[in-house]
Each structure stands twice: as structure tokens, then as C-alpha cells.
């Protein structure tokens, strides 16, 4: 299988694909759910909460931060993470627009 040429697609299509990718792993979903559940930044260890090794958790946090859904601040020797509300709202708009598309005609085409 060849490489995907993302430049062939619109910015919107690439955004949707990236959001879908980040939600494509249950660990990242669990991290986001935990951040929403505690409704604050987490500076502690997610290993006990998620059940994965620290390097694995760190990789998932990196993916979420790269996409902008979470933000992190260094506090001493640890990094505190929380939901980035502005980017979360923007993501919801992009995904809602995509997911709320409906067929308006010719619904019995197949």
C-alpha cells in the first residue's frame, strides 16, 4: 500500500481524518474521558487509571497534545494535562458538520 498524499485533500478532510485517528485508539479515548471526569488538570500518574505502561501513556498524551485536544504545563518534574476547551470546541464543530450530513435525495439508489 502506498503512502497517503495528504496534500491531495482539503484542510477540512485532513482535519477530519486526524480527529478520527486520535479517537481510533481506546487508550486515547480513556485519557480524554478521565480528563473530563476529573474536570481539572491531571498532574498525577495516569498509569493506574488507564492501566498501560508510562511510555505508552506518554505516547498517547503526545498524540492528543499534537492535535491540540489537550494542553500541558510543566510543573516541577511533572507535566500537568487538561482538555484544551477552545480546540475541543473547534473539533466538535468540524466533526459535527461532517457527521450531520444527510442524504437529501435519491436515498434508495442502491
Short mmCIF file of N, CA and C in Angstrom, two decimals:
data_model
loop_
_atom_site.label_atom_id
_atom_site.label_comp_id
_atom_site.label_asym_id
_atom_site.label_seq_id
_atom_site.Cartn_x
_atom_site.Cartn_y
_atom_site.Cartn_z
N UNK A 1 0.84 -1.17 0.00
CA UNK A 1 0.00 0.00 0.00
C UNK A 1 0.89 1.24 0.00
N UNK A 2 0.58 2.20 -0.85
CA UNK A 2 1.38 3.41 -0.96
C UNK A 2 1.09 4.40 0.14
N UNK A 3 1.92 5.42 0.18
CA UNK A 3 1.73 6.48 1.16
C UNK A 3 0.54 7.35 0.78
N UNK A 4 -0.16 7.82 1.78
CA UNK A 4 -1.28 8.73 1.55
C UNK A 4 -0.72 10.12 1.30
N UNK A 5 -1.16 10.74 0.25
CA UNK A 5 -0.70 12.08 -0.09
C UNK A 5 -1.71 13.08 0.44
N UNK A 6 -1.50 13.49 1.68
CA UNK A 6 -2.47 14.36 2.34
C UNK A 6 -2.66 15.68 1.63
N UNK A 7 -1.66 16.12 0.88
CA UNK A 7 -1.79 17.39 0.17
C UNK A 7 -2.83 17.33 -0.96
N UNK A 8 -3.23 16.12 -1.31
CA UNK A 8 -4.26 15.96 -2.35
C UNK A 8 -5.65 16.29 -1.81
N UNK A 9 -5.79 16.38 -0.50
CA UNK A 9 -7.08 16.55 0.13
C UNK A 9 -7.18 17.93 0.77
N UNK A 10 -8.40 18.35 1.03
CA UNK A 10 -8.61 19.67 1.63
C UNK A 10 -8.15 19.68 3.08
N UNK A 11 -7.95 20.87 3.59
CA UNK A 11 -7.60 21.00 5.01
C UNK A 11 -8.68 20.37 5.87
N UNK A 12 -9.94 20.57 5.51
CA UNK A 12 -11.06 20.02 6.27
C UNK A 12 -11.01 18.49 6.27
N UNK A 13 -10.76 17.89 5.13
CA UNK A 13 -10.68 16.44 5.03
C UNK A 13 -9.52 15.90 5.88
N UNK A 14 -8.40 16.58 5.86
CA UNK A 14 -7.26 16.17 6.67
C UNK A 14 -7.55 16.31 8.16
N UNK A 15 -8.24 17.38 8.55
CA UNK A 15 -8.61 17.57 9.95
C UNK A 15 -9.52 16.44 10.42
N UNK A 16 -10.53 16.12 9.63
CA UNK A 16 -11.47 15.05 9.99
C UNK A 16 -10.72 13.74 10.15
N UNK A 17 -9.81 13.45 9.23
CA UNK A 17 -9.04 12.20 9.30
C UNK A 17 -8.16 12.16 10.55
N UNK A 18 -7.55 13.28 10.91
CA UNK A 18 -6.71 13.32 12.11
C UNK A 18 -7.54 13.14 13.37
N UNK A 19 -8.70 13.78 13.42
CA UNK A 19 -9.57 13.60 14.59
C UNK A 19 -10.02 12.14 14.69
N UNK A 20 -10.39 11.56 13.55
CA UNK A 20 -10.82 10.16 13.56
C UNK A 20 -9.68 9.26 14.03
N UNK A 21 -8.47 9.57 13.61
CA UNK A 21 -7.31 8.77 14.01
C UNK A 21 -7.09 8.85 15.52
N UNK A 22 -7.20 10.05 16.09
CA UNK A 22 -6.94 10.19 17.52
C UNK A 22 -8.00 9.45 18.34
N UNK A 23 -9.23 9.37 17.83
CA UNK A 23 -10.27 8.64 18.53
C UNK A 23 -10.23 7.15 18.19
N UNK A 24 -9.32 6.76 17.32
CA UNK A 24 -9.22 5.39 16.88
C UNK A 24 -8.51 4.46 17.85
N UNK A 25 -8.04 4.97 18.96
CA UNK A 25 -7.39 4.12 19.95
C UNK A 25 -8.11 4.27 21.29
N UNK A 26 -8.53 3.18 21.90
CA UNK A 26 -9.28 3.27 23.14
C UNK A 26 -8.50 3.91 24.30
N UNK A 27 -7.19 3.83 24.28
CA UNK A 27 -6.41 4.48 25.35
C UNK A 27 -6.57 5.99 25.30
N UNK A 28 -6.56 6.55 24.09
CA UNK A 28 -6.72 8.00 23.97
C UNK A 28 -8.13 8.41 24.36
N UNK A 29 -9.11 7.60 24.01
CA UNK A 29 -10.49 7.87 24.43
C UNK A 29 -10.57 7.82 25.95
N UNK A 30 -9.94 6.83 26.57
CA UNK A 30 -9.96 6.70 28.03
C UNK A 30 -9.28 7.89 28.70
N UNK A 31 -8.18 8.35 28.14
CA UNK A 31 -7.49 9.52 28.70
C UNK A 31 -8.40 10.73 28.65
N UNK A 32 -9.03 10.97 27.50
CA UNK A 32 -9.94 12.11 27.37
C UNK A 32 -11.12 11.98 28.34
N UNK A 33 -11.69 10.80 28.43
CA UNK A 33 -12.80 10.59 29.36
C UNK A 33 -12.38 10.87 30.80
N UNK A 34 -11.18 10.44 31.15
CA UNK A 34 -10.70 10.67 32.51
C UNK A 34 -10.52 12.17 32.77
N UNK A 35 -9.97 12.89 31.80
CA UNK A 35 -9.78 14.33 31.97
C UNK A 35 -11.12 15.05 32.12
N UNK A 36 -12.13 14.60 31.37
CA UNK A 36 -13.46 15.20 31.52
C UNK A 36 -14.06 14.83 32.88
N UNK A 37 -13.85 13.60 33.29
CA UNK A 37 -14.42 13.12 34.56
C UNK A 37 -13.88 13.90 35.75
N UNK A 38 -12.58 14.14 35.77
CA UNK A 38 -12.00 14.86 36.90
C UNK A 38 -12.20 16.36 36.78
N UNK A 39 -12.52 16.83 35.58
CA UNK A 39 -12.86 18.23 35.32
C UNK A 39 -11.78 19.19 35.82
N UNK A 40 -10.54 18.78 35.66
CA UNK A 40 -9.41 19.64 36.02
C UNK A 40 -8.16 19.06 35.36
N UNK A 41 -7.06 19.73 35.58
CA UNK A 41 -5.80 19.21 35.06
C UNK A 41 -5.35 18.02 35.92
N UNK A 42 -4.66 17.12 35.27
CA UNK A 42 -4.10 15.98 36.00
C UNK A 42 -2.59 16.09 35.95
N UNK A 43 -1.99 16.08 37.10
CA UNK A 43 -0.54 16.14 37.20
C UNK A 43 0.00 14.80 37.67
N UNK A 44 -0.90 13.94 38.08
CA UNK A 44 -0.51 12.65 38.62
C UNK A 44 -0.28 11.62 37.54
N UNK A 45 -0.19 10.43 37.99
CA UNK A 45 0.13 9.29 37.16
C UNK A 45 -1.14 8.72 36.52
N UNK A 46 -1.18 8.67 35.22
CA UNK A 46 -2.31 8.06 34.52
C UNK A 46 -2.18 6.56 34.39
N UNK A 47 -1.03 6.02 34.74
CA UNK A 47 -0.78 4.58 34.58
C UNK A 47 -1.82 3.77 35.35
N UNK A 48 -2.07 4.14 36.60
CA UNK A 48 -3.04 3.38 37.40
C UNK A 48 -4.45 3.54 36.87
N UNK A 49 -4.77 4.70 36.36
CA UNK A 49 -6.12 4.95 35.85
C UNK A 49 -6.38 4.23 34.53
N UNK A 50 -5.41 4.27 33.62
CA UNK A 50 -5.59 3.71 32.28
C UNK A 50 -5.14 2.25 32.22
N UNK A 51 -4.09 1.91 32.97
CA UNK A 51 -3.63 0.53 33.00
C UNK A 51 -2.58 0.18 31.97
N UNK A 52 -1.96 1.18 31.40
CA UNK A 52 -0.88 0.95 30.43
C UNK A 52 0.43 1.45 31.01
N UNK A 53 1.54 1.04 30.41
CA UNK A 53 2.87 1.47 30.86
C UNK A 53 3.05 2.96 30.62
N UNK A 54 3.87 3.59 31.44
CA UNK A 54 4.11 5.04 31.34
C UNK A 54 4.55 5.48 29.94
N UNK A 55 5.50 4.77 29.29
CA UNK A 55 5.89 5.22 27.95
C UNK A 55 4.72 5.18 26.96
N UNK A 56 3.84 4.21 27.11
CA UNK A 56 2.67 4.11 26.24
C UNK A 56 1.72 5.26 26.50
N UNK A 57 1.47 5.55 27.76
CA UNK A 57 0.62 6.69 28.13
C UNK A 57 1.21 7.98 27.57
N UNK A 58 2.51 8.14 27.73
CA UNK A 58 3.19 9.35 27.24
C UNK A 58 3.02 9.51 25.73
N UNK A 59 3.10 8.41 25.00
CA UNK A 59 2.92 8.48 23.55
C UNK A 59 1.50 8.91 23.19
N UNK A 60 0.52 8.39 23.91
CA UNK A 60 -0.87 8.77 23.65
C UNK A 60 -1.11 10.23 24.02
N UNK A 61 -0.53 10.68 25.12
CA UNK A 61 -0.64 12.09 25.51
C UNK A 61 -0.01 12.99 24.44
N UNK A 62 1.11 12.54 23.90
CA UNK A 62 1.80 13.30 22.84
C UNK A 62 0.89 13.45 21.62
N UNK A 63 0.21 12.37 21.23
CA UNK A 63 -0.71 12.43 20.09
C UNK A 63 -1.86 13.40 20.35
N UNK A 64 -2.44 13.32 21.55
CA UNK A 64 -3.55 14.21 21.90
C UNK A 64 -3.10 15.66 21.95
N UNK A 65 -1.90 15.88 22.46
CA UNK A 65 -1.38 17.25 22.55
C UNK A 65 -1.01 17.77 21.17
N UNK A 66 -0.44 16.93 20.33
CA UNK A 66 -0.07 17.33 18.97
C UNK A 66 -1.29 17.82 18.20
N UNK A 67 -2.41 17.16 18.39
CA UNK A 67 -3.64 17.55 17.72
C UNK A 67 -4.30 18.74 18.40
N UNK A 68 -3.88 19.06 19.60
CA UNK A 68 -4.39 20.23 20.30
C UNK A 68 -5.60 19.97 21.18
N UNK A 69 -5.99 18.72 21.34
CA UNK A 69 -7.16 18.43 22.17
C UNK A 69 -6.86 18.56 23.65
N UNK A 70 -5.59 18.39 24.01
CA UNK A 70 -5.18 18.63 25.40
C UNK A 70 -4.01 19.60 25.38
N UNK A 71 -3.78 20.20 26.53
CA UNK A 71 -2.61 21.06 26.68
C UNK A 71 -1.90 20.65 27.95
N UNK A 72 -0.62 20.95 28.01
CA UNK A 72 0.16 20.55 29.16
C UNK A 72 1.08 21.65 29.62
N UNK A 73 1.29 21.71 30.92
CA UNK A 73 2.21 22.66 31.53
C UNK A 73 3.19 21.90 32.40
N UNK A 74 4.45 22.28 32.32
CA UNK A 74 5.47 21.66 33.16
C UNK A 74 5.40 22.29 34.54
N UNK A 75 5.25 21.43 35.54
CA UNK A 75 5.26 21.88 36.93
C UNK A 75 6.27 21.03 37.70
N UNK A 76 7.43 21.60 37.90
CA UNK A 76 8.50 20.85 38.56
C UNK A 76 9.00 19.75 37.65
N UNK A 77 8.92 18.51 38.14
CA UNK A 77 9.39 17.38 37.34
C UNK A 77 8.25 16.68 36.62
N UNK A 78 7.04 17.19 36.75
CA UNK A 78 5.92 16.54 36.08
C UNK A 78 5.24 17.50 35.11
N UNK A 79 4.42 16.93 34.25
CA UNK A 79 3.65 17.71 33.29
C UNK A 79 2.18 17.52 33.64
N UNK A 80 1.47 18.62 33.72
CA UNK A 80 0.04 18.58 34.01
C UNK A 80 -0.72 18.72 32.70
N UNK A 81 -1.74 17.88 32.52
CA UNK A 81 -2.52 17.89 31.29
C UNK A 81 -3.98 18.19 31.58
N UNK A 82 -4.61 18.89 30.65
CA UNK A 82 -6.05 19.13 30.73
C UNK A 82 -6.60 19.31 29.31
N UNK A 83 -7.90 19.27 29.21
CA UNK A 83 -8.57 19.48 27.92
C UNK A 83 -8.34 20.92 27.48
N UNK A 84 -8.03 21.12 26.21
CA UNK A 84 -7.95 22.46 25.65
C UNK A 84 -9.35 22.80 25.14
N UNK A 85 -10.09 23.58 25.93
CA UNK A 85 -11.50 23.83 25.63
C UNK A 85 -11.74 24.45 24.26
N UNK A 86 -10.90 25.40 23.87
CA UNK A 86 -11.09 26.05 22.56
C UNK A 86 -10.92 25.06 21.42
N UNK A 87 -9.87 24.25 21.48
CA UNK A 87 -9.63 23.27 20.41
C UNK A 87 -10.66 22.14 20.45
N UNK A 88 -11.11 21.78 21.65
CA UNK A 88 -12.15 20.75 21.77
C UNK A 88 -13.43 21.24 21.09
N UNK A 89 -13.80 22.49 21.34
CA UNK A 89 -15.00 23.05 20.72
C UNK A 89 -14.85 23.12 19.20
N UNK A 90 -13.69 23.51 18.73
CA UNK A 90 -13.45 23.57 17.28
C UNK A 90 -13.54 22.18 16.66
N UNK A 91 -12.97 21.17 17.34
CA UNK A 91 -13.04 19.80 16.84
C UNK A 91 -14.49 19.33 16.76
N UNK A 92 -15.28 19.65 17.79
CA UNK A 92 -16.69 19.23 17.79
C UNK A 92 -17.44 19.86 16.62
N UNK A 93 -17.13 21.08 16.28
CA UNK A 93 -17.78 21.74 15.15
C UNK A 93 -17.42 21.04 13.84
N UNK A 94 -16.14 20.77 13.65
CA UNK A 94 -15.69 20.10 12.42
C UNK A 94 -16.34 18.73 12.30
N UNK A 95 -16.31 17.95 13.38
CA UNK A 95 -16.85 16.60 13.34
C UNK A 95 -18.38 16.61 13.23
N UNK A 96 -19.03 17.54 13.89
CA UNK A 96 -20.50 17.63 13.79
C UNK A 96 -20.93 17.95 12.38
N UNK A 97 -20.25 18.91 11.76
CA UNK A 97 -20.59 19.25 10.38
C UNK A 97 -20.46 18.03 9.47
N UNK A 98 -19.40 17.26 9.68
CA UNK A 98 -19.19 16.07 8.87
C UNK A 98 -20.22 14.98 9.17
N UNK A 99 -20.43 14.70 10.44
CA UNK A 99 -21.31 13.60 10.84
C UNK A 99 -22.79 13.92 10.67
N UNK A 100 -23.13 15.18 10.62
CA UNK A 100 -24.54 15.55 10.48
C UNK A 100 -24.98 15.69 9.03
N UNK A 101 -24.14 15.26 8.11
CA UNK A 101 -24.55 15.26 6.71
C UNK A 101 -25.63 14.20 6.52
N UNK A 102 -26.62 14.53 5.74
CA UNK A 102 -27.68 13.58 5.45
C UNK A 102 -27.96 13.59 3.95
N UNK A 103 -28.40 12.46 3.46
CA UNK A 103 -28.84 12.40 2.08
C UNK A 103 -30.14 13.17 1.96
N UNK A 104 -30.25 13.98 0.92
CA UNK A 104 -31.46 14.76 0.74
C UNK A 104 -32.32 14.23 -0.39
N UNK A 105 -31.73 13.44 -1.24
CA UNK A 105 -32.48 12.90 -2.37
C UNK A 105 -31.92 11.56 -2.79
N UNK A 106 -32.65 10.84 -3.56
CA UNK A 106 -32.19 9.58 -4.13
C UNK A 106 -31.67 8.61 -3.07
N UNK A 107 -32.40 8.51 -1.96
CA UNK A 107 -31.96 7.68 -0.85
C UNK A 107 -32.09 6.20 -1.14
N UNK A 108 -32.82 5.83 -2.14
CA UNK A 108 -32.98 4.42 -2.49
C UNK A 108 -32.14 4.06 -3.72
N UNK A 109 -30.97 4.63 -3.83
CA UNK A 109 -30.16 4.43 -5.04
C UNK A 109 -29.52 3.05 -5.10
N UNK A 110 -29.36 2.36 -4.02
CA UNK A 110 -28.71 1.04 -4.05
C UNK A 110 -29.62 -0.03 -3.50
#
